[in-house]
Amino acid sequence: MEAAAPPLEACVSRGPSAPEGCRSLSGRGAEGCRARSGGAPGPQGRAARRSAPCRPRSGSGARARRAAAAAGAGARGRGAGRRVPGMEGEKLISATDTQYSSSLLQSLNEQRGHGLFCDVTVIVEDRKFRAHRNILSASSTYFHQLLSVAGQVVELSFVRADIFAEILNYMYSSKIISVRADLIDELIKSGQQLGVKFLADLSVAPSDGRSVPGEVKDGASGTSGSAPTQKDAETQVPAIRQEGREVTGWMPVITESFSLHGIAYETPKITVTDSDDDDDVIFCSEIVPPKECTKDSSAAIQNQPCPNASGASDQKSCGSGGSPLLTSTTSTQKLTSSANQLNPNQTLSSAESLVPVAPQHSTTELILLNRPPVNAPPSVSSSHQTHVPPTIDLVEESQKPSDKGSSTERGTAAVDVEEVVEDSDDVISSSSPSSVSNSSSVQQPSVPKVAPSEGSGVQKKQVVTFPQEQSSKPGEFKIKISDVLSGNNKEFGPGIASKHAGEGQKIITLDTATEIEGLSTGCKVYANIGEDTYDIVIPIKDDPEEGEAKPNEAPRTSDGDSTSRKRMKVKHDDHYELIVDGRVYYICIVCKRSYVCLTSLRRHFNVHSWEKKYPCRYCDKVFPLAEYRTKHEIHHTGERRYQCLTCGKSFINYQIMASHIRSVHSQDPSGDNKLYRLHPCKSLQIRQYAYISDRSSSLPVINENRIVYRVDAAKDGTEGTTSNSPGKQMSWDDIFVPQGNDAIFKQNQSEGSTEFEFVIPESY
DNA sequence: CTGTTCCTGCCAAGCGTA
DNA sequence: TACGCTTGGCAGGAACAG
């Protein structure tokens, strides 16, 4: 199954992370995108469905689940094979397909290999891994949390691609096969970070495991006096959900001495079901004085029952700021770092002090609020962060550097504001790793406390614009959002909350200073609501049945919410919106670049998603943008379309032509005078929309060498007019419908013009 | 320094839907 | 037929590689 989802090596070597990063909004006419493409953001979502803001997960429901689980377990454990005297005739027969789980996994792995039904793309370094969301979330606590809110594309920067490939293989095969010994440490570490229990447990000696039968979590929770050891830390992450999970059947040999069965019945299932119900709830962070922690935790408990030890431990850690934190911190660190991937740069205001972290599993709060330890895993996206923070220079027009004064009510968050400034500096300059992500990674339900009455929390964020001290571009400002107040809706103009609520959207509260990048997909960020505040609205899914957005479906654009057209129903997971002074900016959810035009963002987003691939007809390269491909192919054909009107020389592209005009004629080609002429393209008459979609029934796959193969996803494996056997290399002719290229070339040749000198590549 | 590639606002054409 | 969305080309600046 090594054939799994071959990474798509982009030609785009530099990728979107090019240093210049955020220049988007500055640029020339930021006057906004033409109405035609996306248009003005009309009235935001009219989703009929009223948000049910805080669906407190009823404890009874959780109890019921546990009871059911226990009952089931009991039935399995005790009832099996038991006979009731006198009931021979009514014997109940059970059959267990012992092969099912393995064959199921194998089947899924095959699907992955063919790219079938893969609904998430994980980008690691320069490789892309297609996978199934369910598998990832079931195998990894990190993914479980992340994918509950993230879009279809997730980027990890704390794991190496080859390591992740192994991890993924494990997830799909339950095996670690032939991993180089020197990679094992890293594999384990990554497994810990991702919350893959098996991998994390590889670091635990069997004897250790035996020592804590059924009590693993207690070790974590209790912190038992002794300072947490490295091992503790290492085992933390998996501990997040370990007990409630399957564990039994395929416990790794190395740790099978654990007696987890007993635990399973007593401990709550920490993660699983929770986030599922509330994917509409994105943020759950709260800044609460330690003393209130219990209250919060109780609220949290409402959401995610954490009765026993773990719950206790949580509270304990919550209340005391000391070492107890370590456990949660450790896990936090992992999660945050990972969470970071999606939202690099999250500024953590509350950092060290404020927040005693909330129970790890009961909510993700701690993840949001805690600044990762100094020695946080390198994870934190480093490289990527350099360009991350969307620079929004427009802001200066509208928003003065928010004197923190705007926070008339800055209760507990006052400290945060201060910190935000500092943090934001960090963020801007380096996007500190600590960036905890908040939102996207961690969203779990919790909102409740904020505005119980309305069922939604209104978030007030203070806008801080930074005169570009660090930016290379003078006059460039960046926006930073800090907390003004948490949980105070009244300030916010009651109208806002109610308005959005009326629109079927959910307004939630962020209690920590976070950057807007932390928002999850689909979020709308309204700026200048009130004074220097942001209102963040999480749209609620209109049709839960429809599931998540399908990339190939027509997107629901932000502005189109008001319409009820079918095509508008599908949400896009590729961006969120920032509205500043009525202007809409579209922020790429992956790299945080901002765009004035949604179409630009969509075009750009393909760089991440590779949903469409634009292969060159003449070589093996594949491009994420049609234009790149076209320009590249021009180099194959040699067509020179740009002609200098001064000397008549022709050039292959604008840049060369412009360079020529500047150097030879000392003129500015971009001036008012037209100094060149652009001839129509004759050599490349590719039919429109000549791209390959990932979603086609039979799946063209591009291997590491950027060779296109078609994988026979479906039965017949036929696509169009060709039918290649799986694995057979496709030729570009299979992909492109010939458009009389021969004629084109002949025509050109017959032209006898010196203007176009076509070079017919040998490969063609 | 030169050539190539990337990036993004803008624009036009094509297509689907009401 | 109008409208909205998608697609892809162009301009021109910028980054990068050799």
CSV table of N, CA and C in Angstrom, one decimal, chain A residues 21-91:
chain,number,residue,atom,x,y,z
A,21,GLY,N,5.2,37.5,1.3
A,21,GLY,CA,4.1,37.3,2.1
A,21,GLY,C,2.9,38.1,2.0
A,22,CYS,N,2.8,39.1,2.7
A,22,CYS,CA,1.6,39.8,2.8
A,22,CYS,C,1.6,41.1,2.2
A,23,ARG,N,1.5,41.1,1.0
A,23,ARG,CA,1.4,42.4,0.4
A,23,ARG,C,0.1,42.6,-0.2
A,24,SER,N,-0.7,41.6,-0.1
A,24,SER,CA,-1.9,41.5,-0.8
A,24,SER,C,-2.7,42.8,-0.8
A,25,LEU,N,-3.0,43.2,0.4
A,25,LEU,CA,-4.0,44.2,0.4
A,25,LEU,C,-3.5,45.6,0.0
A,26,SER,N,-2.2,45.6,0.1
A,26,SER,CA,-1.7,46.9,-0.3
A,26,SER,C,-1.9,47.1,-1.8
A,27,GLY,N,-1.1,46.7,-2.4
A,27,GLY,CA,-1.1,46.8,-3.9
A,27,GLY,C,-1.9,47.9,-4.5
A,28,ARG,N,-1.9,47.8,-5.8
A,28,ARG,CA,-2.6,48.8,-6.5
A,28,ARG,C,-4.0,48.7,-6.2
A,29,GLY,N,-4.8,49.2,-6.8
A,29,GLY,CA,-6.1,49.4,-6.5
A,29,GLY,C,-6.7,48.4,-5.5
A,30,ALA,N,-6.7,48.8,-4.4
A,30,ALA,CA,-7.4,48.0,-3.4
A,30,ALA,C,-8.9,48.4,-3.4
A,31,GLU,N,-9.3,48.9,-4.4
A,31,GLU,CA,-10.6,49.4,-4.4
A,31,GLU,C,-11.6,48.3,-4.3
A,32,GLY,N,-11.2,47.2,-4.4
A,32,GLY,CA,-12.1,46.1,-4.2
A,32,GLY,C,-12.4,45.4,-5.5
A,33,CYS,N,-12.9,44.3,-5.3
A,33,CYS,CA,-13.1,43.4,-6.4
A,33,CYS,C,-14.3,43.8,-7.1
A,34,ARG,N,-14.2,43.6,-8.3
A,34,ARG,CA,-15.4,44.0,-9.1
A,34,ARG,C,-16.6,43.1,-8.7
A,35,ALA,N,-17.7,43.7,-8.8
A,35,ALA,CA,-18.8,43.1,-8.3
A,35,ALA,C,-19.0,41.7,-8.9
A,36,ARG,N,-18.6,41.6,-10.1
A,36,ARG,CA,-18.8,40.4,-10.8
A,36,ARG,C,-18.3,39.2,-10.2
A,37,SER,N,-17.2,39.3,-9.6
A,37,SER,CA,-16.6,38.1,-9.0
A,37,SER,C,-16.8,38.1,-7.5
A,38,GLY,N,-17.9,37.7,-7.2
A,38,GLY,CA,-18.1,37.6,-5.7
A,38,GLY,C,-18.8,38.8,-5.1
A,39,GLY,N,-18.6,39.8,-5.7
A,39,GLY,CA,-19.4,41.0,-5.3
A,39,GLY,C,-19.3,41.4,-3.8
A,40,ALA,N,-20.1,42.3,-3.6
A,40,ALA,CA,-20.0,42.9,-2.2
A,40,ALA,C,-20.6,41.9,-1.3
A,41,PRO,N,-20.1,42.0,-0.2
A,41,PRO,CA,-20.6,41.1,0.9
A,41,PRO,C,-21.9,41.6,1.3
A,42,GLY,N,-22.9,41.1,0.8
A,42,GLY,CA,-24.2,41.5,1.2
A,42,GLY,C,-24.5,41.2,2.6
A,43,PRO,N,-25.7,41.2,2.9
A,43,PRO,CA,-26.1,40.9,4.2
A,43,PRO,C,-25.6,39.5,4.5
A,44,GLN,N,-25.0,39.4,5.5
A,44,GLN,CA,-24.4,38.1,5.8
A,44,GLN,C,-25.5,37.0,6.0
A,45,GLY,N,-25.0,35.9,6.1
A,45,GLY,CA,-25.8,34.7,6.1
A,45,GLY,C,-27.2,34.9,6.6
A,46,ARG,N,-28.0,34.4,5.8
A,46,ARG,CA,-29.4,34.4,6.2
A,46,ARG,C,-29.8,33.0,6.6
A,47,ALA,N,-28.9,32.3,6.9
A,47,ALA,CA,-29.3,30.9,7.2
A,47,ALA,C,-30.4,30.9,8.1
A,48,ALA,N,-31.4,30.2,7.7
A,48,ALA,CA,-32.6,30.2,8.4
A,48,ALA,C,-32.5,29.7,9.8
A,49,ARG,N,-31.6,28.7,9.8
A,49,ARG,CA,-31.5,28.0,11.1
A,49,ARG,C,-31.0,28.9,12.2
A,50,ARG,N,-31.7,29.0,13.2
A,50,ARG,CA,-31.3,29.8,14.3
A,50,ARG,C,-30.2,29.0,15.0
A,51,SER,N,-29.3,29.8,15.4
A,51,SER,CA,-28.2,29.1,16.1
A,51,SER,C,-28.7,28.6,17.5
A,52,ALA,N,-28.3,27.5,17.7
A,52,ALA,CA,-28.5,27.0,19.0
A,52,ALA,C,-27.2,27.1,19.8
A,53,PRO,N,-27.0,28.2,20.1
A,53,PRO,CA,-25.6,28.6,20.6
A,53,PRO,C,-25.0,27.6,21.5
A,54,CYS,N,-25.5,27.5,22.6
A,54,CYS,CA,-24.7,26.6,23.4
A,54,CYS,C,-25.6,25.4,23.6
A,55,ARG,N,-25.2,24.5,22.9
A,55,ARG,CA,-25.9,23.2,23.2
A,55,ARG,C,-25.2,22.6,24.3
A,56,PRO,N,-25.5,22.8,25.4
A,56,PRO,CA,-24.8,22.2,26.5
A,56,PRO,C,-25.0,20.8,26.4
A,57,ARG,N,-23.9,20.2,26.3
A,57,ARG,CA,-24.0,18.7,26.2
A,57,ARG,C,-24.5,18.2,27.5
A,58,SER,N,-25.6,17.7,27.5
A,58,SER,CA,-26.2,17.3,28.7
A,58,SER,C,-25.4,16.2,29.4
A,59,GLY,N,-25.2,16.4,30.6
A,59,GLY,CA,-24.5,15.4,31.3
A,59,GLY,C,-25.2,14.1,31.2
A,60,SER,N,-26.5,14.2,31.2
A,60,SER,CA,-27.2,12.9,31.2
A,60,SER,C,-26.9,12.2,29.9
A,61,GLY,N,-26.8,13.0,28.8
A,61,GLY,CA,-26.5,12.3,27.6
A,61,GLY,C,-25.2,11.6,27.6
A,62,ALA,N,-24.3,12.3,28.2
A,62,ALA,CA,-23.0,11.7,28.3
A,62,ALA,C,-23.0,10.5,29.2
A,63,ARG,N,-23.8,10.6,30.3
A,63,ARG,CA,-23.9,9.5,31.1
A,63,ARG,C,-24.5,8.3,30.4
A,64,ALA,N,-25.5,8.7,29.7
A,64,ALA,CA,-26.2,7.6,28.9
A,64,ALA,C,-25.2,6.9,28.0
A,65,ARG,N,-24.4,7.8,27.4
A,65,ARG,CA,-23.4,7.1,26.4
A,65,ARG,C,-22.5,6.2,27.2
A,66,ARG,N,-22.1,6.8,28.3
A,66,ARG,CA,-21.2,5.9,29.1
A,66,ARG,C,-21.9,4.6,29.5
A,67,ALA,N,-23.1,4.8,30.0
A,67,ALA,CA,-23.8,3.7,30.4
A,67,ALA,C,-24.0,2.7,29.3
A,68,ALA,N,-24.3,3.2,28.2
A,68,ALA,CA,-24.5,2.3,27.0
A,68,ALA,C,-23.2,1.6,26.7
A,69,ALA,N,-22.1,2.4,26.8
A,69,ALA,CA,-20.8,1.8,26.5
A,69,ALA,C,-20.5,0.7,27.5
A,70,ALA,N,-20.8,1.1,28.7
A,70,ALA,CA,-20.5,0.1,29.8
A,70,ALA,C,-21.4,-1.1,29.6
A,71,ALA,N,-22.6,-0.9,29.3
A,71,ALA,CA,-23.5,-2.0,29.1
A,71,ALA,C,-23.0,-2.9,27.9
A,72,GLY,N,-22.6,-2.2,26.9
A,72,GLY,CA,-22.1,-3.0,25.8
A,72,GLY,C,-20.9,-3.8,26.2
A,73,ALA,N,-20.1,-3.1,26.9
A,73,ALA,CA,-18.9,-3.7,27.3
A,73,ALA,C,-19.2,-4.9,28.2
A,74,GLY,N,-20.1,-4.6,29.1
A,74,GLY,CA,-20.5,-5.6,30.0
A,74,GLY,C,-21.0,-6.8,29.2
A,75,ALA,N,-21.8,-6.5,28.3
A,75,ALA,CA,-22.4,-7.6,27.5
A,75,ALA,C,-21.3,-8.4,26.8
A,76,ARG,N,-20.4,-7.7,26.3
A,76,ARG,CA,-19.3,-8.4,25.7
A,76,ARG,C,-18.5,-9.1,26.6
A,77,GLY,N,-18.2,-8.5,27.8
A,77,GLY,CA,-17.3,-9.1,28.7
A,77,GLY,C,-17.9,-10.2,29.5
A,78,ARG,N,-19.1,-10.0,29.9
A,78,ARG,CA,-19.7,-11.0,30.8
A,78,ARG,C,-20.7,-11.9,30.1
A,79,GLY,N,-21.4,-11.3,29.3
A,79,GLY,CA,-22.5,-12.1,28.7
A,79,GLY,C,-22.1,-13.1,27.7
A,80,ALA,N,-21.0,-12.9,27.1
A,80,ALA,CA,-20.6,-13.8,26.1
A,80,ALA,C,-20.5,-15.2,26.5
A,81,GLY,N,-21.3,-16.0,25.8
A,81,GLY,CA,-21.1,-17.4,26.2
A,81,GLY,C,-21.9,-17.9,27.4
A,82,ARG,N,-22.5,-16.9,28.0
A,82,ARG,CA,-23.3,-17.4,29.2
A,82,ARG,C,-24.6,-18.0,28.8
A,83,ARG,N,-24.9,-19.0,29.5
A,83,ARG,CA,-26.1,-19.7,29.2
A,83,ARG,C,-27.1,-19.6,30.2
A,84,VAL,N,-28.3,-19.5,29.8
A,84,VAL,CA,-29.4,-19.4,30.7
A,84,VAL,C,-30.1,-20.7,30.7
A,85,PRO,N,-30.2,-21.3,31.8
A,85,PRO,CA,-30.8,-22.7,31.9
A,85,PRO,C,-32.2,-22.6,31.5
A,86,GLY,N,-32.6,-23.6,30.8
A,86,GLY,CA,-33.9,-23.7,30.3
A,86,GLY,C,-34.3,-22.8,29.1
A,87,MET,N,-33.3,-22.2,28.6
A,87,MET,CA,-33.6,-21.4,27.4
A,87,MET,C,-32.8,-21.8,26.2
A,88,GLU,N,-32.6,-23.1,26.2
A,88,GLU,CA,-31.8,-23.6,25.1
A,88,GLU,C,-32.4,-23.2,23.7
A,89,GLY,N,-33.7,-23.3,23.7
A,89,GLY,CA,-34.4,-23.1,22.4
A,89,GLY,C,-34.2,-21.6,21.9
A,90,GLU,N,-34.0,-20.8,22.9
A,90,GLU,CA,-34.0,-19.4,22.5
A,90,GLU,C,-32.5,-18.9,22.5
A,91,LYS,N,-31.7,-19.8,22.3
A,91,LYS,CA,-30.3,-19.5,22.3
A,91,LYS,C,-30.0,-18.3,21.4
